[in-house]
Short mmCIF file of the N, C-alpha and C atoms (twelve columns), coordinates in Angstrom:
data_MODEL
# 
_entry.id   MODEL 
# 
loop_
_atom_site.group_PDB 
_atom_site.id 
_atom_site.type_symbol 
_atom_site.label_atom_id 
_atom_site.label_alt_id 
_atom_site.label_comp_id 
_atom_site.label_asym_id 
_atom_site.label_seq_id 
_atom_site.Cartn_x 
_atom_site.Cartn_y 
_atom_site.Cartn_z 
_atom_site.pdbx_PDB_model_num 
ATOM 1   N N  . MET A 1   36.981  6.560   5.596   1 
ATOM 2   C CA . MET A 1   37.133  5.390   6.442   1 
ATOM 3   C C  . MET A 1   38.554  4.834   6.298   1 
ATOM 4   N N  . LYS A 2   39.003  4.195   7.296   1 
ATOM 5   C CA . LYS A 2   40.354  3.647   7.336   1 
ATOM 6   C C  . LYS A 2   40.509  2.510   6.321   1 
ATOM 7   N N  . SER A 3   41.689  2.444   5.664   1 
ATOM 8   C CA . SER A 3   41.922  1.347   4.728   1 
ATOM 9   C C  . SER A 3   42.171  0.056   5.500   1 
ATOM 10  N N  . VAL A 4   41.630  -1.040  4.960   1 
ATOM 11  C CA . VAL A 4   41.702  -2.325  5.654   1 
ATOM 12  C C  . VAL A 4   42.267  -3.362  4.701   1 
ATOM 13  N N  . LEU A 5   43.163  -4.201  5.186   1 
ATOM 14  C CA . LEU A 5   43.740  -5.262  4.370   1 
ATOM 15  C C  . LEU A 5   42.786  -6.442  4.255   1 
ATOM 16  N N  . ILE A 6   42.860  -7.129  3.100   1 
ATOM 17  C CA . ILE A 6   42.138  -8.387  2.938   1 
ATOM 18  C C  . ILE A 6   43.129  -9.475  3.312   1 
ATOM 19  N N  . HIS A 7   42.858  -10.173 4.411   1 
ATOM 20  C CA . HIS A 7   43.862  -11.066 4.972   1 
ATOM 21  C C  . HIS A 7   43.867  -12.471 4.404   1 
ATOM 22  N N  . ARG A 8   42.776  -12.888 3.767   1 
ATOM 23  C CA . ARG A 8   42.798  -14.285 3.341   1 
ATOM 24  C C  . ARG A 8   42.378  -14.444 1.887   1 
ATOM 25  N N  . GLY A 9   42.952  -15.431 1.254   1 
ATOM 26  C CA . GLY A 9   42.515  -15.847 -0.073  1 
ATOM 27  C C  . GLY A 9   42.744  -14.820 -1.160  1 
ATOM 28  N N  . ASN A 10  41.732  -14.641 -1.957  1 
ATOM 29  C CA . ASN A 10  41.780  -13.830 -3.156  1 
ATOM 30  C C  . ASN A 10  41.707  -12.342 -2.806  1 
ATOM 31  N N  . THR A 11  42.661  -11.552 -3.303  1 
ATOM 32  C CA . THR A 11  42.667  -10.118 -3.009  1 
ATOM 33  C C  . THR A 11  42.176  -9.288  -4.187  1 
ATOM 34  N N  . TYR A 12  41.845  -9.920  -5.305  1 
ATOM 35  C CA . TYR A 12  41.412  -9.195  -6.492  1 
ATOM 36  C C  . TYR A 12  39.945  -8.792  -6.409  1 
ATOM 37  N N  . LYS A 13  39.608  -7.693  -7.084  1 
ATOM 38  C CA . LYS A 13  38.235  -7.181  -7.060  1 
ATOM 39  C C  . LYS A 13  37.436  -7.871  -8.168  1 
ATOM 40  N N  . THR A 14  36.754  -8.934  -7.811  1 
ATOM 41  C CA . THR A 14  35.948  -9.680  -8.773  1 
ATOM 42  C C  . THR A 14  34.510  -9.779  -8.267  1 
ATOM 43  N N  . LYS A 15  33.619  -10.280 -9.124  1 
ATOM 44  C CA . LYS A 15  32.214  -10.424 -8.737  1 
ATOM 45  C C  . LYS A 15  32.033  -11.388 -7.582  1 
ATOM 46  N N  . SER A 16  32.855  -12.445 -7.567  1 
ATOM 47  C CA . SER A 16  32.704  -13.464 -6.532  1 
ATOM 48  C C  . SER A 16  33.459  -13.120 -5.250  1 
ATOM 49  N N  . ASN A 17  34.240  -12.035 -5.269  1 
ATOM 50  C CA . ASN A 17  35.075  -11.688 -4.118  1 
ATOM 51  C C  . ASN A 17  34.745  -10.285 -3.594  1 
ATOM 52  N N  . ARG A 18  33.466  -9.955  -3.547  1 
ATOM 53  C CA . ARG A 18  33.056  -8.629  -3.088  1 
ATOM 54  C C  . ARG A 18  33.173  -8.548  -1.571  1 
ATOM 55  N N  . ARG A 19  33.678  -7.424  -1.068  1 
ATOM 56  C CA . ARG A 19  33.862  -7.232  0.374   1 
ATOM 57  C C  . ARG A 19  33.152  -5.952  0.804   1 
ATOM 58  N N  . VAL A 20  32.682  -5.949  2.042   1 
ATOM 59  C CA . VAL A 20  32.046  -4.770  2.620   1 
ATOM 60  C C  . VAL A 20  32.735  -4.476  3.941   1 
ATOM 61  N N  . ARG A 21  32.997  -3.200  4.197   1 
ATOM 62  C CA . ARG A 21  33.624  -2.830  5.464   1 
ATOM 63  C C  . ARG A 21  32.567  -2.769  6.549   1 
ATOM 64  N N  . LYS A 22  32.858  -3.403  7.670   1 
ATOM 65  C CA . LYS A 22  31.952  -3.373  8.825   1 
ATOM 66  C C  . LYS A 22  32.743  -2.983  10.054  1 
ATOM 67  N N  . VAL A 23  32.048  -2.348  10.974  1 
ATOM 68  C CA . VAL A 23  32.664  -1.985  12.249  1 
ATOM 69  C C  . VAL A 23  32.171  -2.972  13.295  1 
ATOM 70  N N  . THR A 24  33.095  -3.650  13.948  1 
ATOM 71  C CA . THR A 24  32.742  -4.637  14.970  1 
ATOM 72  C C  . THR A 24  32.337  -3.919  16.259  1 
ATOM 73  N N  . PRO A 25  31.730  -4.633  17.213  1 
ATOM 74  C CA . PRO A 25  31.373  -4.002  18.487  1 
ATOM 75  C C  . PRO A 25  32.566  -3.390  19.227  1 
ATOM 76  N N  . SER A 26  33.760  -3.922  18.970  1 
ATOM 77  C CA . SER A 26  34.953  -3.359  19.617  1 
ATOM 78  C C  . SER A 26  35.560  -2.216  18.793  1 
ATOM 79  N N  . LYS A 27  34.774  -1.659  17.871  1 
ATOM 80  C CA . LYS A 27  35.163  -0.512  17.029  1 
ATOM 81  C C  . LYS A 27  36.327  -0.804  16.094  1 
ATOM 82  N N  . LYS A 28  36.489  -2.053  15.724  1 
ATOM 83  C CA . LYS A 28  37.525  -2.443  14.778  1 
ATOM 84  C C  . LYS A 28  36.879  -2.536  13.392  1 
ATOM 85  N N  . VAL A 29  37.531  -2.004  12.364  1 
ATOM 86  C CA . VAL A 29  37.007  -2.047  11.002  1 
ATOM 87  C C  . VAL A 29  37.546  -3.295  10.315  1 
ATOM 88  N N  . VAL A 30  36.645  -4.133  9.804   1 
ATOM 89  C CA . VAL A 30  37.058  -5.370  9.141   1 
ATOM 90  C C  . VAL A 30  36.350  -5.497  7.795   1 
ATOM 91  N N  . ASN A 31  36.947  -6.275  6.909   1 
ATOM 92  C CA . ASN A 31  36.325  -6.597  5.633   1 
ATOM 93  C C  . ASN A 31  35.516  -7.871  5.778   1 
ATOM 94  N N  . VAL A 32  34.274  -7.857  5.307   1 
ATOM 95  C CA . VAL A 32  33.419  -9.034  5.362   1 
ATOM 96  C C  . VAL A 32  33.066  -9.415  3.933   1 
ATOM 97  N N  . ARG A 33  33.209  -10.684 3.618   1 
ATOM 98  C CA . ARG A 33  32.898  -11.168 2.275   1 
ATOM 99  C C  . ARG A 33  31.390  -11.209 2.069   1 
ATOM 100 N N  . VAL A 34  30.926  -10.702 0.930   1 
ATOM 101 C CA . VAL A 34  29.505  -10.716 0.589   1 
ATOM 102 C C  . VAL A 34  29.319  -11.696 -0.558  1 
ATOM 103 N N  . GLY A 35  28.432  -12.664 -0.377  1 
ATOM 104 C CA . GLY A 35  28.197  -13.660 -1.420  1 
ATOM 105 C C  . GLY A 35  27.404  -13.101 -2.586  1 
ATOM 106 N N  . LYS A 36  27.415  -13.817 -3.682  1 
ATOM 107 C CA . LYS A 36  26.668  -13.381 -4.859  1 
ATOM 108 C C  . LYS A 36  25.178  -13.592 -4.653  1 
ATOM 109 N N  . LYS A 37  24.373  -12.771 -5.286  1 
ATOM 110 C CA . LYS A 37  22.925  -12.912 -5.219  1 
ATOM 111 C C  . LYS A 37  22.493  -14.012 -6.175  1 
ATOM 112 N N  . GLY A 38  21.456  -14.728 -5.804  1 
ATOM 113 C CA . GLY A 38  20.902  -15.728 -6.698  1 
ATOM 114 C C  . GLY A 38  19.915  -15.093 -7.659  1 
ATOM 115 N N  . ALA A 39  19.602  -15.795 -8.717  1 
ATOM 116 C CA . ALA A 39  18.637  -15.296 -9.696  1 
ATOM 117 C C  . ALA A 39  17.222  -15.616 -9.234  1 
ATOM 118 N N  . MET A 40  16.262  -14.804 -9.669  1 
ATOM 119 C CA . MET A 40  14.853  -15.061 -9.363  1 
ATOM 120 C C  . MET A 40  14.400  -16.279 -10.167 1 
ATOM 121 N N  . HIS A 41  13.529  -17.078 -9.570  1 
ATOM 122 C CA . HIS A 41  12.974  -18.205 -10.299 1 
ATOM 123 C C  . HIS A 41  11.965  -17.693 -11.310 1 
ATOM 124 N N  . ARG A 42  11.892  -18.347 -12.457 1 
ATOM 125 C CA . ARG A 42  11.014  -17.892 -13.528 1 
ATOM 126 C C  . ARG A 42  10.082  -19.007 -13.967 1 
ATOM 127 N N  . CYS A 43  8.952   -18.599 -14.525 1 
ATOM 128 C CA . CYS A 43  7.962   -19.540 -15.038 1 
ATOM 129 C C  . CYS A 43  8.534   -20.237 -16.272 1 
ATOM 130 N N  . HIS A 44  8.287   -21.525 -16.402 1 
ATOM 131 C CA . HIS A 44  8.822   -22.281 -17.537 1 
ATOM 132 C C  . HIS A 44  8.088   -21.985 -18.835 1 
ATOM 133 N N  . ASP A 45  6.870   -21.440 -18.758 1 
ATOM 134 C CA . ASP A 45  6.107   -21.141 -19.969 1 
ATOM 135 C C  . ASP A 45  6.290   -19.696 -20.426 1 
ATOM 136 N N  . CYS A 46  5.977   -18.738 -19.549 1 
ATOM 137 C CA . CYS A 46  5.962   -17.329 -19.956 1 
ATOM 138 C C  . CYS A 46  7.207   -16.554 -19.513 1 
ATOM 139 N N  . ASN A 47  8.098   -17.182 -18.790 1 
ATOM 140 C CA . ASN A 47  9.364   -16.584 -18.333 1 
ATOM 141 C C  . ASN A 47  9.166   -15.407 -17.375 1 
ATOM 142 N N  . GLN A 48  8.002   -15.327 -16.733 1 
ATOM 143 C CA . GLN A 48  7.731   -14.284 -15.747 1 
ATOM 144 C C  . GLN A 48  8.385   -14.670 -14.422 1 
ATOM 145 N N  . LYS A 49  8.840   -13.675 -13.645 1 
ATOM 146 C CA . LYS A 49  9.473   -13.962 -12.360 1 
ATOM 147 C C  . LYS A 49  8.439   -14.484 -11.370 1 
ATOM 148 N N  . ILE A 50  8.800   -15.541 -10.623 1 
ATOM 149 C CA . ILE A 50  7.935   -16.063 -9.564  1 
ATOM 150 C C  . ILE A 50  8.452   -15.442 -8.266  1 
ATOM 151 N N  . THR A 51  7.773   -14.381 -7.814  1 
ATOM 152 C CA . THR A 51  8.300   -13.573 -6.709  1 
ATOM 153 C C  . THR A 51  8.130   -14.229 -5.353  1 
ATOM 154 N N  . SER A 52  7.202   -15.174 -5.220  1 
ATOM 155 C CA . SER A 52  6.951   -15.774 -3.907  1 
ATOM 156 C C  . SER A 52  7.973   -16.854 -3.546  1 
ATOM 157 N N  . ILE A 53  8.799   -17.253 -4.498  1 
ATOM 158 C CA . ILE A 53  9.865   -18.219 -4.215  1 
ATOM 159 C C  . ILE A 53  11.118  -17.438 -3.842  1 
ATOM 160 N N  . ILE A 54  11.787  -17.875 -2.786  1 
ATOM 161 C CA . ILE A 54  12.935  -17.156 -2.243  1 
ATOM 162 C C  . ILE A 54  14.082  -17.140 -3.257  1 
ATOM 163 N N  . GLN A 55  14.835  -16.021 -3.272  1 
ATOM 164 C CA . GLN A 55  15.911  -15.818 -4.233  1 
ATOM 165 C C  . GLN A 55  17.252  -16.100 -3.569  1 
ATOM 166 N N  . MET A 56  17.923  -17.190 -3.983  1 
ATOM 167 C CA . MET A 56  19.213  -17.573 -3.393  1 
ATOM 168 C C  . MET A 56  20.053  -18.317 -4.410  1 
ATOM 169 N N  . ARG A 57  21.317  -18.518 -4.041  1 
ATOM 170 C CA . ARG A 57  22.183  -19.370 -4.841  1 
ATOM 171 C C  . ARG A 57  21.746  -20.823 -4.643  1 
ATOM 172 N N  . THR A 58  22.111  -21.693 -5.561  1 
ATOM 173 C CA . THR A 58  21.584  -23.051 -5.614  1 
ATOM 174 C C  . THR A 58  21.853  -23.874 -4.362  1 
ATOM 175 N N  . ALA A 59  23.074  -23.880 -3.859  1 
ATOM 176 C CA . ALA A 59  23.412  -24.713 -2.699  1 
ATOM 177 C C  . ALA A 59  22.660  -24.257 -1.457  1 
ATOM 178 N N  . LYS A 60  22.591  -22.956 -1.255  1 
ATOM 179 C CA . LYS A 60  21.880  -22.415 -0.094  1 
ATOM 180 C C  . LYS A 60  20.375  -22.662 -0.230  1 
ATOM 181 N N  . PHE A 61  19.875  -22.567 -1.458  1 
ATOM 182 C CA . PHE A 61  18.448  -22.775 -1.738  1 
ATOM 183 C C  . PHE A 61  18.032  -24.206 -1.410  1 
ATOM 184 N N  . SER A 62  18.905  -25.171 -1.680  1 
ATOM 185 C CA . SER A 62  18.575  -26.579 -1.440  1 
ATOM 186 C C  . SER A 62  18.480  -26.901 0.049   1 
ATOM 187 N N  . ARG A 63  19.057  -26.050 0.899   1 
ATOM 188 C CA . ARG A 63  18.992  -26.264 2.342   1 
ATOM 189 C C  . ARG A 63  17.794  -25.581 2.999   1 
ATOM 190 N N  . GLN A 64  16.971  -24.885 2.213   1 
ATOM 191 C CA . GLN A 64  15.806  -24.192 2.762   1 
ATOM 192 C C  . GLN A 64  14.641  -25.152 2.960   1 
ATOM 193 N N  . LYS A 65  13.642  -24.694 3.741   1 
ATOM 194 C CA . LYS A 65  12.441  -25.488 3.943   1 
ATOM 195 C C  . LYS A 65  11.676  -25.592 2.631   1 
ATOM 196 N N  . VAL A 66  10.888  -26.654 2.491   1 
ATOM 197 C CA . VAL A 66  10.120  -26.866 1.267   1 
ATOM 198 C C  . VAL A 66  9.138   -25.720 1.054   1 
ATOM 199 N N  . SER A 67  8.593   -25.172 2.123   1 
ATOM 200 C CA . SER A 67  7.629   -24.081 2.004   1 
ATOM 201 C C  . SER A 67  8.252   -22.821 1.407   1 
ATOM 202 N N  . LYS A 68  9.558   -22.644 1.556   1 
ATOM 203 C CA . LYS A 68  10.233  -21.493 0.960   1 
ATOM 204 C C  . LYS A 68  10.653  -21.772 -0.479  1 
ATOM 205 N N  . ARG A 69  10.734  -23.061 -0.835  1 
ATOM 206 C CA . ARG A 69  11.212  -23.427 -2.164  1 
ATOM 207 C C  . ARG A 69  10.115  -23.523 -3.209  1 
ATOM 208 N N  . ARG A 70  8.855   -23.584 -2.771  1 
ATOM 209 C CA . ARG A 70  7.777   -23.677 -3.752  1 
ATOM 210 C C  . ARG A 70  6.504   -23.073 -3.198  1 
ATOM 211 N N  . VAL A 71  5.528   -22.925 -4.066  1 
ATOM 212 C CA . VAL A 71  4.230   -22.373 -3.699  1 
ATOM 213 C C  . VAL A 71  3.257   -23.535 -3.584  1 
ATOM 214 N N  . SER A 72  2.318   -23.446 -2.647  1 
ATOM 215 C CA . SER A 72  1.428   -24.584 -2.388  1 
ATOM 216 C C  . SER A 72  0.282   -24.643 -3.398  1 
ATOM 217 N N  . ARG A 73  0.610   -25.003 -4.623  1 
ATOM 218 C CA . ARG A 73  -0.381  -25.284 -5.667  1 
ATOM 219 C C  . ARG A 73  0.274   -26.246 -6.652  1 
ATOM 220 N N  . PRO A 74  -0.506  -26.899 -7.501  1 
ATOM 221 C CA . PRO A 74  0.111   -27.777 -8.503  1 
ATOM 222 C C  . PRO A 74  1.082   -26.981 -9.383  1 
ATOM 223 N N  . LEU A 75  2.222   -27.546 -9.667  1 
ATOM 224 C CA . LEU A 75  3.281   -26.914 -10.461 1 
ATOM 225 C C  . LEU A 75  3.758   -25.599 -9.843  1 
ATOM 226 N N  . GLY A 76  3.698   -25.493 -8.511  1 
ATOM 227 C CA . GLY A 76  4.015   -24.246 -7.824  1 
ATOM 228 C C  . GLY A 76  5.469   -23.838 -7.912  1 
ATOM 229 N N  . ALA A 77  6.374   -24.781 -8.091  1 
ATOM 230 C CA . ALA A 77  7.794   -24.448 -8.124  1 
ATOM 231 C C  . ALA A 77  8.272   -24.074 -9.521  1 
ATOM 232 N N  . THR A 78  7.472   -24.380 -10.544 1 
ATOM 233 C CA . THR A 78  7.957   -24.191 -11.909 1 
ATOM 234 C C  . THR A 78  7.115   -23.255 -12.761 1 
ATOM 235 N N  . HIS A 79  5.843   -23.046 -12.403 1 
ATOM 236 C CA . HIS A 79  4.958   -22.231 -13.237 1 
ATOM 237 C C  . HIS A 79  4.267   -21.150 -12.411 1 
ATOM 238 N N  . CYS A 80  3.975   -20.007 -13.052 1 
ATOM 239 C CA . CYS A 80  3.268   -18.923 -12.363 1 
ATOM 240 C C  . CYS A 80  1.778   -19.259 -12.288 1 
ATOM 241 N N  . SER A 81  1.039   -18.493 -11.496 1 
ATOM 242 C CA . SER A 81  -0.373  -18.802 -11.246 1 
ATOM 243 C C  . SER A 81  -1.218  -18.694 -12.514 1 
ATOM 244 N N  . LYS A 82  -0.908  -17.732 -13.383 1 
ATOM 245 C CA . LYS A 82  -1.677  -17.564 -14.623 1 
ATOM 246 C C  . LYS A 82  -1.508  -18.775 -15.538 1 
ATOM 247 N N  . CYS A 83  -0.281  -19.258 -15.661 1 
ATOM 248 C CA . CYS A 83  -0.023  -20.409 -16.535 1 
ATOM 249 C C  . CYS A 83  -0.650  -21.678 -15.969 1 
ATOM 250 N N  . VAL A 84  -0.655  -21.831 -14.643 1 
ATOM 251 C CA . VAL A 84  -1.282  -23.000 -14.020 1 
ATOM 252 C C  . VAL A 84  -2.784  -22.971 -14.274 1 
ATOM 253 N N  . ALA A 85  -3.403  -21.800 -14.107 1 
ATOM 254 C CA . ALA A 85  -4.844  -21.674 -14.357 1 
ATOM 255 C C  . ALA A 85  -5.164  -21.978 -15.815 1 
ATOM 256 N N  . LYS A 86  -4.314  -21.500 -16.718 1 
ATOM 257 C CA . LYS A 86  -4.518  -21.748 -18.144 1 
ATOM 258 C C  . LYS A 86  -4.401  -23.242 -18.457 1 
ATOM 259 N N  . LYS A 87  -3.396  -23.906 -17.867 1 
ATOM 260 C CA . LYS A 87  -3.214  -25.346 -18.088 1 
ATOM 261 C C  . LYS A 87  -4.411  -26.140 -17.585 1 
ATOM 262 N N  . ILE A 88  -4.929  -25.769 -16.406 1 
ATOM 263 C CA . ILE A 88  -6.063  -26.491 -15.825 1 
ATOM 264 C C  . ILE A 88  -7.299  -26.347 -16.705 1 
ATOM 265 N N  . THR A 89  -7.570  -25.128 -17.188 1 
ATOM 266 C CA . THR A 89  -8.757  -24.927 -18.037 1 
ATOM 267 C C  . THR A 89  -8.612  -25.650 -19.370 1 
ATOM 268 N N  . VAL A 90  -7.435  -25.607 -19.967 1 
ATOM 269 C CA . VAL A 90  -7.219  -26.293 -21.250 1 
ATOM 270 C C  . VAL A 90  -7.400  -27.797 -21.084 1 
ATOM 271 N N  . ASP A 91  -6.828  -28.367 -20.028 1 
ATOM 272 C CA . ASP A 91  -6.975  -29.804 -19.779 1 
ATOM 273 C C  . ASP A 91  -8.428  -30.181 -19.519 1 
ATOM 274 N N  . PHE A 92  -9.147  -29.325 -18.786 1 
ATOM 275 C CA . PHE A 92  -10.559 -29.589 -18.498 1 
ATOM 276 C C  . PHE A 92  -11.371 -29.622 -19.791 1 
ATOM 277 N N  . PHE A 93  -11.168 -28.624 -20.659 1 
ATOM 278 C CA . PHE A 93  -11.926 -28.578 -21.912 1 
ATOM 279 C C  . PHE A 93  -11.547 -29.722 -22.843 1 
ATOM 280 N N  . ASN A 94  -10.276 -30.131 -22.837 1 
ATOM 281 C CA . ASN A 94  -9.866  -31.278 -23.647 1 
ATOM 282 C C  . ASN A 94  -10.549 -32.555 -23.171 1 
ATOM 283 N N  . ASN A 95  -10.640 -32.750 -21.856 1 
ATOM 284 C CA . ASN A 95  -11.332 -33.926 -21.311 1 
ATOM 285 C C  . ASN A 95  -12.816 -33.898 -21.647 1 
ATOM 286 N N  . GLU A 96  -13.433 -32.715 -21.602 1 
ATOM 287 C CA . GLU A 96  -14.859 -32.581 -21.927 1 
ATOM 288 C C  . GLU A 96  -15.117 -32.921 -23.394 1 
ATOM 289 N N  . THR A 97  -14.269 -32.441 -24.289 1 
ATOM 290 C CA . THR A 97  -14.463 -32.734 -25.713 1 
ATOM 291 C C  . THR A 97  -14.260 -34.221 -25.994 1 
ATOM 292 N N  . ARG A 98  -13.317 -34.853 -25.294 1 
ATOM 293 C CA . ARG A 98  -13.128 -36.294 -25.453 1 
ATOM 294 C C  . ARG A 98  -14.353 -37.058 -24.974 1 
ATOM 295 N N  . ALA A 99  -14.920 -36.615 -23.859 1 
ATOM 296 C CA . ALA A 99  -16.110 -37.281 -23.315 1 
ATOM 297 C C  . ALA A 99  -17.305 -37.110 -24.241 1 
ATOM 298 N N  . VAL A 100 -17.444 -35.948 -24.866 1 
ATOM 299 C CA . VAL A 100 -18.562 -35.696 -25.790 1 
ATOM 300 C C  . VAL A 100 -18.405 -36.532 -27.053 1 
ATOM 301 N N  . ASN A 101 -17.189 -36.667 -27.545 1 
ATOM 302 C CA . ASN A 101 -16.941 -37.420 -28.776 1 
ATOM 303 C C  . ASN A 101 -17.180 -38.916 -28.598 1 
ATOM 304 N N  . LYS A 102 -17.041 -39.444 -27.371 1 
ATOM 305 C CA . LYS A 102 -17.268 -40.868 -27.141 1 
ATOM 306 C C  . LYS A 102 -18.702 -41.132 -27.032 1 
# 
């Protein structure tokens, strides 16, 4: 492929300055800047990846719809389904033991 100049800003090959060659509809080869990937959201208890939450950088993530930023369950944005189920059962049994003791 034809060599293409980087016309603006930073010309160094760094993680934040990755470029991809694209061919425009007019058959011109240009460099297009590719942004960094965001990290997957993880559960606060077991550190498992929460795959149903969209993976983006922080600023772009904050502009997304609420439905893309969390899962529709209690603690959906911070905990995985297994940990939420475990928390609910533990809290239920703790309330039952308190009620029995009174």
